PDB file of C-alpha atoms in Angstrom:
ATOM      1  CA  VAL A   1       0.000   0.000   0.000  1.00 90.00           C
ATOM      2  CA  ALA A   2       1.067   3.582  -0.579  1.00 90.00           C
ATOM      3  CA  PRO A   3      -1.500   5.709   1.150  1.00 90.00           C
ATOM      4  CA  THR A   4      -1.438   9.462   0.659  1.00 88.00           C
ATOM      5  CA  ALA A   5      -2.703   9.977   4.197  1.00 90.00           C
ATOM      6  CA  THR A   6      -2.765   7.965   7.415  1.00 92.00           C
ATOM      7  CA  THR A   7      -4.987   4.921   6.708  1.00 94.00           C
ATOM      8  CA  THR A   8      -6.229   1.870   8.678  1.00 93.00           C
ATOM      9  CA  TYR A   9      -6.439  -1.368   6.729  1.00 93.00           C
ATOM     10  CA  ILE A  10      -8.674  -4.297   7.873  1.00 95.00           C
ATOM     11  CA  VAL A  11      -8.189  -7.898   6.833  1.00 95.00           C
ATOM     12  CA  ILE A  12     -10.794 -10.689   7.331  1.00 95.00           C
ATOM     13  CA  ALA A  13      -9.327 -14.175   7.410  1.00 96.00           C
ATOM     14  CA  THR A  14     -11.387 -17.353   6.757  1.00 95.00           C
ATOM     15  CA  ASP A  15     -10.054 -20.769   7.737  1.00 92.00           C
ATOM     16  CA  ALA A  16     -10.818 -24.220   6.425  1.00 93.00           C
ATOM     17  CA  ASN A  17     -13.839 -24.513   8.710  1.00 93.00           C
ATOM     18  CA  ASN A  18     -15.215 -21.354   7.214  1.00 93.00           C
ATOM     19  CA  CYS A  19     -14.617 -19.521  10.439  1.00 95.00           C
ATOM     20  CA  THR A  20     -13.608 -15.880  10.123  1.00 94.00           C
ATOM     21  CA  ALA A  21     -11.754 -13.311  12.147  1.00 95.00           C
ATOM     22  CA  SER A  22     -10.453  -9.887  11.400  1.00 93.00           C
ATOM     23  CA  ALA A  23      -7.423  -7.793  12.167  1.00 95.00           C
ATOM     24  CA  SER A  24      -6.408  -4.266  11.315  1.00 92.00           C
ATOM     25  CA  GLY A  25      -3.261  -2.242  10.837  1.00 94.00           C
ATOM     26  CA  THR A  26      -2.710   1.480  10.525  1.00 92.00           C
ATOM     27  CA  VAL A  27      -0.199   3.053   8.201  1.00 94.00           C
ATOM     28  CA  THR A  28       0.718   6.489   9.483  1.00 89.00           C
ATOM     29  CA  VAL A  29       1.728   8.863   6.689  1.00 89.00           C
ATOM     30  CA  ASN A  30       4.095  11.652   7.721  1.00 91.00           C
ATOM     31  CA  PRO A  31       4.178  14.748   5.461  1.00 91.00           C
ATOM     32  CA  LEU A  32       7.339  15.525   3.560  1.00 91.00           C
ATOM     33  CA  PRO A  33       9.347  18.470   4.804  1.00 94.00           C
ATOM     34  CA  VAL A  34       8.715  21.750   3.004  1.00 95.00           C
ATOM     35  CA  VAL A  35      12.128  22.827   1.827  1.00 97.00           C
ATOM     36  CA  THR A  36      12.861  26.547   1.606  1.00 97.00           C
ATOM     37  CA  ILE A  37      15.976  28.313   0.359  1.00 98.00           C
ATOM     38  CA  THR A  38      16.609  31.945   1.197  1.00 97.00           C
ATOM     39  CA  PRO A  39      17.054  33.893  -0.981  1.00 97.00           C
ATOM     40  CA  ALA A  40      15.188  31.886  -3.589  1.00 92.00           C
ATOM     41  CA  SER A  41      16.803  33.476  -6.662  1.00 93.00           C
ATOM     42  CA  PRO A  42      19.705  35.784  -5.789  1.00 97.00           C
ATOM     43  CA  ALA A  43      21.738  37.721  -8.352  1.00 97.00           C
ATOM     44  CA  VAL A  44      25.408  38.619  -7.933  1.00 98.00           C
ATOM     45  CA  CYS A  45      28.072  40.327  -9.975  1.00 98.00           C
ATOM     46  CA  ILE A  46      30.745  38.069 -11.383  1.00 97.00           C
ATOM     47  CA  GLY A  47      33.425  37.446  -8.768  1.00 96.00           C
ATOM     48  CA  ASN A  48      31.028  38.040  -5.873  1.00 97.00           C
ATOM     49  CA  SER A  49      29.554  35.473  -3.477  1.00 97.00           C
ATOM     50  CA  ALA A  50      25.996  34.556  -2.491  1.00 98.00           C
ATOM     51  CA  THR A  51      24.859  32.857   0.716  1.00 98.00           C
ATOM     52  CA  LEU A  52      21.994  30.335   0.446  1.00 98.00           C
ATOM     53  CA  THR A  53      20.212  29.206   3.618  1.00 98.00           C
ATOM     54  CA  ALA A  54      17.978  26.107   3.616  1.00 98.00           C
ATOM     55  CA  GLY A  55      15.054  25.551   5.959  1.00 97.00           C
ATOM     56  CA  GLY A  56      12.320  22.994   6.606  1.00 96.00           C
ATOM     57  CA  GLY A  57      14.421  20.116   7.874  1.00 96.00           C
ATOM     58  CA  THR A  58      16.786  19.050  10.593  1.00 97.00           C
ATOM     59  CA  SER A  59      19.666  18.086   8.319  1.00 97.00           C
ATOM     60  CA  TYR A  60      20.665  19.081   4.818  1.00 98.00           C
ATOM     61  CA  THR A  61      22.734  17.789   1.930  1.00 98.00           C
ATOM     62  CA  TRP A  62      23.600  20.236  -0.839  1.00 98.00           C
ATOM     63  CA  SER A  63      24.547  19.428  -4.404  1.00 97.00           C
ATOM     64  CA  THR A  64      27.908  21.006  -3.560  1.00 97.00           C
ATOM     65  CA  GLY A  65      28.516  18.278  -0.962  1.00 97.00           C
ATOM     66  CA  ASP A  66      28.038  20.679   1.963  1.00 97.00           C
ATOM     67  CA  ASN A  67      25.946  19.468   4.915  1.00 97.00           C
ATOM     68  CA  THR A  68      25.212  22.777   6.611  1.00 98.00           C
ATOM     69  CA  ALA A  69      21.983  24.722   6.421  1.00 98.00           C
ATOM     70  CA  ALA A  70      23.793  27.738   4.913  1.00 98.00           C
ATOM     71  CA  ILE A  71      26.364  27.639   2.132  1.00 98.00           C
ATOM     72  CA  THR A  72      28.332  30.399   0.412  1.00 98.00           C
ATOM     73  CA  VAL A  73      28.979  30.028  -3.303  1.00 98.00           C
ATOM     74  CA  THR A  74      30.918  32.066  -5.870  1.00 98.00           C
ATOM     75  CA  PRO A  75      29.780  30.803  -9.260  1.00 97.00           C
ATOM     76  CA  ALA A  76      31.606  31.877 -12.399  1.00 97.00           C
ATOM     77  CA  ALA A  77      28.329  31.763 -14.323  1.00 97.00           C
ATOM     78  CA  THR A  78      24.626  31.422 -13.526  1.00 98.00           C
ATOM     79  CA  ALA A  79      24.170  28.142 -11.606  1.00 98.00           C
ATOM     80  CA  SER A  80      21.456  26.184  -9.778  1.00 97.00           C
ATOM     81  CA  TYR A  81      22.048  24.608  -6.362  1.00 98.00           C
ATOM     82  CA  SER A  82      19.823  21.892  -4.878  1.00 98.00           C
ATOM     83  CA  VAL A  83      19.455  20.747  -1.277  1.00 98.00           C
ATOM     84  CA  THR A  84      17.892  17.631   0.220  1.00 98.00           C
ATOM     85  CA  ALA A  85      16.295  18.275   3.604  1.00 98.00           C
ATOM     86  CA  THR A  86      15.582  15.515   6.109  1.00 97.00           C
ATOM     87  CA  ASP A  87      13.134  16.063   8.954  1.00 96.00           C
ATOM     88  CA  ALA A  88      12.725  14.416  12.366  1.00 95.00           C
ATOM     89  CA  ASN A  89      10.693  11.591  10.795  1.00 94.00           C
ATOM     90  CA  THR A  90      13.537  10.886   8.326  1.00 95.00           C
ATOM     91  CA  CYS A  91      11.322  12.078   5.514  1.00 95.00           C
ATOM     92  CA  THR A  92      13.181  13.904   2.757  1.00 97.00           C
ATOM     93  CA  ALA A  93      12.423  16.480   0.120  1.00 97.00           C
ATOM     94  CA  THR A  94      14.502  18.603  -2.205  1.00 97.00           C
ATOM     95  CA  GLY A  95      14.545  22.229  -3.216  1.00 97.00           C
ATOM     96  CA  SER A  96      16.693  24.353  -5.465  1.00 97.00           C
ATOM     97  CA  ALA A  97      17.746  27.949  -6.007  1.00 98.00           C
ATOM     98  CA  THR A  98      19.378  29.618  -8.974  1.00 98.00           C
ATOM     99  CA  VAL A  99      22.164  32.146  -8.501  1.00 98.00           C
ATOM    100  CA  THR A 100      22.212  34.519 -11.467  1.00 98.00           C
ATOM    101  CA  VAL A 101      25.663  35.891 -12.286  1.00 98.00           C
ATOM    102  CA  ASN A 102      25.652  39.291 -13.962  1.00 98.00           C
ATOM    103  CA  PRO A 103      28.703  40.397 -15.952  1.00 97.00           C
ATOM    104  CA  LEU A 104      30.678  43.443 -14.935  1.00 97.00           C
ATOM    105  CA  PRO A 105      30.228  46.593 -17.007  1.00 97.00           C
ATOM    106  CA  VAL A 106      32.920  47.452 -19.543  1.00 97.00           C
ATOM    107  CA  PRO A 107      33.936  51.005 -18.630  1.00 98.00           C
ATOM    108  CA  ALA A 108      35.633  53.364 -21.055  1.00 98.00           C
ATOM    109  CA  VAL A 109      36.893  56.944 -20.940  1.00 98.00           C
ATOM    110  CA  ASN A 110      37.180  59.107 -24.030  1.00 98.00           C
ATOM    111  CA  PRO A 111      39.907  60.124 -24.525  1.00 98.00           C
ATOM    112  CA  ALA A 112      41.813  57.479 -22.571  1.00 97.00           C
ATOM    113  CA  ALA A 113      44.911  59.675 -22.786  1.00 98.00           C
ATOM    114  CA  THR A 114      45.221  63.318 -23.706  1.00 97.00           C
ATOM    115  CA  THR A 115      47.833  66.066 -23.563  1.00 97.00           C
ATOM    116  CA  VAL A 116      47.273  69.711 -22.637  1.00 98.00           C
ATOM    117  CA  CYS A 117      49.393  72.756 -21.949  1.00 98.00           C
ATOM    118  CA  ALA A 118      49.695  73.971 -18.361  1.00 97.00           C
ATOM    119  CA  GLY A 119      46.643  75.994 -17.399  1.00 96.00           C
ATOM    120  CA  THR A 120      44.458  74.423 -20.090  1.00 97.00           C
ATOM    121  CA  ALA A 121      41.394  72.281 -19.307  1.00 98.00           C
ATOM    122  CA  ALA A 122      40.749  68.746 -20.577  1.00 98.00           C
ATOM    123  CA  SER A 123      37.357  67.033 -20.949  1.00 98.00           C
ATOM    124  CA  LEU A 124      36.974  63.330 -20.115  1.00 98.00           C
ATOM    125  CA  THR A 125      33.772  61.377 -20.799  1.00 98.00           C
ATOM    126  CA  ALA A 126      33.066  57.977 -19.227  1.00 98.00           C
ATOM    127  CA  SER A 127      30.683  55.382 -20.660  1.00 98.00           C
ATOM    128  CA  GLY A 128      29.590  51.793 -20.115  1.00 97.00           C
ATOM    129  CA  GLY A 129      27.253  52.199 -17.155  1.00 96.00           C
ATOM    130  CA  SER A 130      24.419  54.165 -15.632  1.00 96.00           C
ATOM    131  CA  ASN A 131      26.302  55.775 -12.738  1.00 98.00           C
ATOM    132  CA  TYR A 132      29.812  57.188 -12.527  1.00 98.00           C
ATOM    133  CA  ASN A 133      32.068  58.077  -9.619  1.00 98.00           C
ATOM    134  CA  TRP A 134      35.373  59.811 -10.382  1.00 98.00           C
ATOM    135  CA  SER A 135      38.424  59.924  -8.163  1.00 98.00           C
ATOM    136  CA  THR A 136      37.809  63.693  -8.021  1.00 98.00           C
ATOM    137  CA  GLY A 137      34.484  63.091  -6.253  1.00 97.00           C
ATOM    138  CA  ASP A 138      32.428  64.070  -9.313  1.00 98.00           C
ATOM    139  CA  ASN A 139      29.447  61.853 -10.187  1.00 98.00           C
ATOM    140  CA  THR A 140      28.774  62.841 -13.794  1.00 97.00           C
ATOM    141  CA  ALA A 141      29.756  60.969 -16.937  1.00 98.00           C
ATOM    142  CA  ALA A 142      31.643  63.995 -18.270  1.00 98.00           C
ATOM    143  CA  LEU A 143      34.467  65.545 -16.276  1.00 98.00           C
ATOM    144  CA  THR A 144      36.428  68.733 -16.954  1.00 98.00           C
ATOM    145  CA  VAL A 145      39.817  69.027 -15.253  1.00 98.00           C
ATOM    146  CA  THR A 146      42.708  71.486 -15.252  1.00 98.00           C
ATOM    147  CA  PRO A 147      45.588  69.607 -13.645  1.00 98.00           C
ATOM    148  CA  ALA A 148      48.749  71.433 -12.634  1.00 97.00           C
ATOM    149  CA  ALA A 149      50.823  68.364 -13.478  1.00 98.00           C
ATOM    150  CA  THR A 150      50.344  65.075 -15.307  1.00 98.00           C
ATOM    151  CA  THR A 151      47.501  63.253 -13.513  1.00 98.00           C
ATOM    152  CA  THR A 152      45.658  59.948 -13.834  1.00 98.00           C
ATOM    153  CA  TYR A 153      41.922  60.061 -13.155  1.00 98.00           C
ATOM    154  CA  THR A 154      39.984  56.900 -12.149  1.00 98.00           C
ATOM    155  CA  VAL A 155      36.270  56.367 -12.690  1.00 98.00           C
ATOM    156  CA  THR A 156      34.077  53.629 -11.178  1.00 98.00           C
ATOM    157  CA  VAL A 157      31.246  52.697 -13.527  1.00 98.00           C
ATOM    158  CA  THR A 158      28.103  51.035 -12.130  1.00 98.00           C
ATOM    159  CA  ASP A 159      25.443  49.416 -14.327  1.00 97.00           C
ATOM    160  CA  ALA A 160      21.729  48.732 -13.839  1.00 96.00           C
ATOM    161  CA  ASN A 161      22.539  45.495 -11.983  1.00 96.00           C
ATOM    162  CA  THR A 162      24.690  47.469  -9.483  1.00 96.00           C
ATOM    163  CA  CYS A 163      27.771  45.734 -10.844  1.00 98.00           C
ATOM    164  CA  SER A 164      30.799  48.001 -11.066  1.00 97.00           C
ATOM    165  CA  ALA A 165      34.213  48.182 -12.686  1.00 98.00           C
ATOM    166  CA  THR A 166      36.900  50.830 -12.914  1.00 98.00           C
ATOM    167  CA  THR A 167      39.094  52.355 -15.578  1.00 98.00           C
ATOM    168  CA  ASP A 168      41.289  55.420 -15.805  1.00 97.00           C
ATOM    169  CA  ALA A 169      42.544  58.126 -18.119  1.00 98.00           C
ATOM    170  CA  THR A 170      45.767  60.117 -17.993  1.00 98.00           C
ATOM    171  CA  VAL A 171      46.032  63.821 -18.734  1.00 98.00           C
ATOM    172  CA  THR A 172      49.620  64.742 -19.577  1.00 98.00           C
ATOM    173  CA  VAL A 173      50.491  68.364 -18.818  1.00 98.00           C
ATOM    174  CA  ASN A 174      53.214  70.026 -20.893  1.00 98.00           C
ATOM    175  CA  PRO A 175      54.861  73.110 -19.371  1.00 97.00           C
ATOM    176  CA  LEU A 176      54.541  76.470 -21.073  1.00 96.00           C
ATOM    177  CA  PRO A 177      57.572  77.926 -22.847  1.00 96.00           C
ATOM    178  CA  VAL A 178      59.533  80.612 -21.018  1.00 96.00           C
ATOM    179  CA  PRO A 179      60.047  83.376 -23.578  1.00 96.00           C
ATOM    180  CA  VAL A 180      62.778  85.983 -23.165  1.00 97.00           C
ATOM    181  CA  ILE A 181      63.232  89.241 -25.076  1.00 97.00           C
ATOM    182  CA  ASN A 182      66.694  90.733 -25.306  1.00 97.00           C
ATOM    183  CA  PRO A 183      66.909  93.514 -24.386  1.00 97.00           C
ATOM    184  CA  ALA A 184      63.932  93.512 -22.028  1.00 95.00           C
ATOM    185  CA  SER A 185      63.941  97.298 -22.217  1.00 96.00           C
ATOM    186  CA  ALA A 186      65.735  99.786 -24.388  1.00 97.00           C
ATOM    187  CA  THR A 187      66.070 103.551 -24.655  1.00 97.00           C
ATOM    188  CA  ILE A 188      66.576 105.306 -27.994  1.00 97.00           C
ATOM    189  CA  CYS A 189      66.390 108.810 -29.356  1.00 95.00           C
ATOM    190  CA  THR A 190      63.600 109.886 -31.648  1.00 95.00           C
ATOM    191  CA  GLY A 191      64.199 108.577 -35.157  1.00 94.00           C
ATOM    192  CA  GLN A 192      66.554 105.817 -34.036  1.00 96.00           C
ATOM    193  CA  SER A 193      65.972 102.071 -34.406  1.00 97.00           C
ATOM    194  CA  THR A 194      66.629  99.140 -32.109  1.00 97.00           C
ATOM    195  CA  SER A 195      66.515  95.352 -32.393  1.00 98.00           C
ATOM    196  CA  LEU A 196      64.504  93.059 -30.123  1.00 98.00           C
ATOM    197  CA  THR A 197      65.316  89.328 -30.106  1.00 98.00           C
ATOM    198  CA  ALA A 198      62.994  86.707 -28.631  1.00 97.00           C
ATOM    199  CA  SER A 199      64.148  83.259 -27.513  1.00 96.00           C
ATOM    200  CA  GLY A 200      62.854  80.229 -25.590  1.00 93.00           C
ATOM    201  CA  ALA A 201      60.526  78.781 -28.223  1.00 93.00           C
ATOM    202  CA  VAL A 202      60.349  77.585 -31.812  1.00 94.00           C
ATOM    203  CA  GLY A 203      57.743  80.025 -33.146  1.00 95.00           C
ATOM    204  CA  TYR A 204      57.163  83.730 -32.584  1.00 97.00           C
ATOM    205  CA  LEU A 205      54.391  86.197 -33.319  1.00 98.00           C
ATOM    206  CA  TRP A 206      55.034  89.839 -32.437  1.00 98.00           C
ATOM    207  CA  SER A 207      52.426  92.473 -31.794  1.00 97.00           C
ATOM    208  CA  THR A 208      53.791  93.997 -35.027  1.00 97.00           C
ATOM    209  CA  ASN A 209      52.600  90.774 -36.811  1.00 97.00           C
ATOM    210  CA  GLU A 210      56.177  89.808 -37.591  1.00 97.00           C
ATOM    211  CA  THR A 211      57.064  86.131 -37.136  1.00 97.00           C
ATOM    212  CA  THR A 212      60.840  86.230 -36.882  1.00 97.00           C
ATOM    213  CA  ALA A 213      62.760  85.883 -33.661  1.00 97.00           C
ATOM    214  CA  THR A 214      64.360  89.294 -34.183  1.00 98.00           C
ATOM    215  CA  ILE A 215      62.549  92.447 -35.173  1.00 98.00           C
ATOM    216  CA  ASN A 216      63.795  95.988 -35.823  1.00 98.00           C
ATOM    217  CA  VAL A 217      61.593  98.796 -34.574  1.00 98.00           C
ATOM    218  CA  THR A 218      61.644 102.586 -34.924  1.00 97.00           C
ATOM    219  CA  PRO A 219      58.901 103.794 -32.608  1.00 97.00           C
ATOM    220  CA  ALA A 220      57.873 107.421 -32.676  1.00 96.00           C
ATOM    221  CA  THR A 221      56.949 107.289 -29.011  1.00 97.00           C
ATOM    222  CA  THR A 222      57.646 104.978 -26.125  1.00 97.00           C
ATOM    223  CA  THR A 223      56.120 101.596 -27.092  1.00 98.00           C
ATOM    224  CA  THR A 224      55.726  98.154 -25.515  1.00 98.00           C
ATOM    225  CA  TYR A 225      56.195  95.231 -27.900  1.00 98.00           C
ATOM    226  CA  THR A 226      54.685  91.817 -27.107  1.00 98.00           C
ATOM    227  CA  VAL A 227      55.725  88.463 -28.525  1.00 98.00           C
ATOM    228  CA  THR A 228      53.670  85.264 -28.343  1.00 97.00           C
ATOM    229  CA  THR A 229      55.879  82.191 -28.448  1.00 96.00           C
ATOM    230  CA  ALA A 230      54.999  78.582 -29.234  1.00 96.00           C
ATOM    231  CA  ASP A 231      57.097  75.527 -28.365  1.00 95.00           C
ATOM    232  CA  ALA A 232      57.295  72.087 -29.955  1.00 94.00           C
ATOM    233  CA  ASN A 233      54.178  71.021 -28.009  1.00 94.00           C
ATOM    234  CA  THR A 234      52.242  74.026 -29.400  1.00 94.00           C
ATOM    235  CA  CYS A 235      52.069  75.489 -25.920  1.00 97.00           C
ATOM    236  CA  THR A 236      52.216  79.296 -25.929  1.00 97.00           C
ATOM    237  CA  ALA A 237      53.323  82.094 -23.636  1.00 97.00           C
ATOM    238  CA  THR A 238      53.942  85.812 -24.000  1.00 97.00           C
ATOM    239  CA  ALA A 239      56.659  88.292 -23.088  1.00 97.00           C
ATOM    240  CA  SER A 240      57.039  91.995 -23.618  1.00 98.00           C
ATOM    241  CA  ALA A 241      59.728  94.628 -23.898  1.00 98.00           C
ATOM    242  CA  THR A 242      59.431  98.393 -23.743  1.00 98.00           C
ATOM    243  CA  VAL A 243      61.346 100.743 -25.991  1.00 98.00           C
ATOM    244  CA  THR A 244      61.541 104.202 -24.448  1.00 97.00           C
ATOM    245  CA  VAL A 245      61.884 107.058 -26.934  1.00 97.00           C
ATOM    246  CA  VAL A 246      63.774 110.112 -25.721  1.00 96.00           C
ATOM    247  CA  PRO A 247      63.069 113.256 -27.740  1.00 90.00           C
ATOM    248  CA  VAL A 248      66.031 114.891 -29.489  1.00 78.00           C
ATOM    249  CA  MET A 249      67.442 117.753 -27.488  1.00 71.00           C
ATOM    250  CA  VAL A 250      66.732 121.098 -29.134  1.00 70.00           C
ATOM    251  CA  VAL A 251      69.642 123.491 -28.751  1.00 68.00           C
ATOM    252  CA  VAL A 252      68.748 127.184 -29.108  1.00 70.00           C
ATOM    253  CA  ALA A 253      71.495 129.814 -29.458  1.00 67.00           C
ATOM    254  CA  THR A 254      70.573 133.148 -27.973  1.00 73.00           C
ATOM    255  CA  PRO A 255      72.290 136.181 -29.604  1.00 72.00           C
ATOM    256  CA  VAL A 256      74.439 138.185 -27.237  1.00 69.00           C
ATOM    257  CA  SER A 257      74.747 141.931 -27.650  1.00 66.00           C
ATOM    258  CA  VAL A 258      78.248 143.272 -27.387  1.00 65.00           C
ATOM    259  CA  SER A 259      78.927 146.941 -26.947  1.00 65.00           C
ATOM    260  CA  CYS A 260      82.139 148.418 -28.180  1.00 65.00           C
ATOM    261  CA  TYR A 261      83.822 151.292 -26.409  1.00 63.00           C
TER     262      TYR A 261
END
């Protein structure tokens, strides 16, 4: 017999003399344990662990070979784990839970590397997730920075599954050229000329629109000349020199009267 509930069975026996008697027996049916697993369907990011806790029995055997109520697993991909629970009546039942493994986001920063001149800003834009956290404390996808020296910026990208990954970008800072004008100041008389020579760079643009390192000037009045210099990294800086113009001395001869005696 395989009763689904506790059942009493009666048997009537008849012997050769046609005499009868009866007897009975009861089969008690114990319910199977109700196996629970908490959480029933957890999700983790790849590389992270999940803890599964079984209930409903007095002893447990997991498909991993563990015999504790709670197990901690770190699956490399989505996996199902089953547990057989045994209760006080030695009845058994099984349950299972699936641990979903979500991939990590693939973060990117554009540009991954950039070069600027000192004092110039650079724009970095992160992608690959829904939330961004920069090493500067900013929480936007786009970041504008003006580093004083070459700096690497790190961003943590988090996706809709709360999985996160990091990447970085380096902003290389080139120093500005240090232009020099020789002489830095000069004094000439009206109508005279002087030469100004710039150095410290590979390209020059004077306020006179000349593009040579040396220029000759004949200012009518005291004038400041500015040169913008560019180096091999196209970084620019300016310097200036003042040419002071001294007016020509005017000599006036005054006639002198002489009396003769």
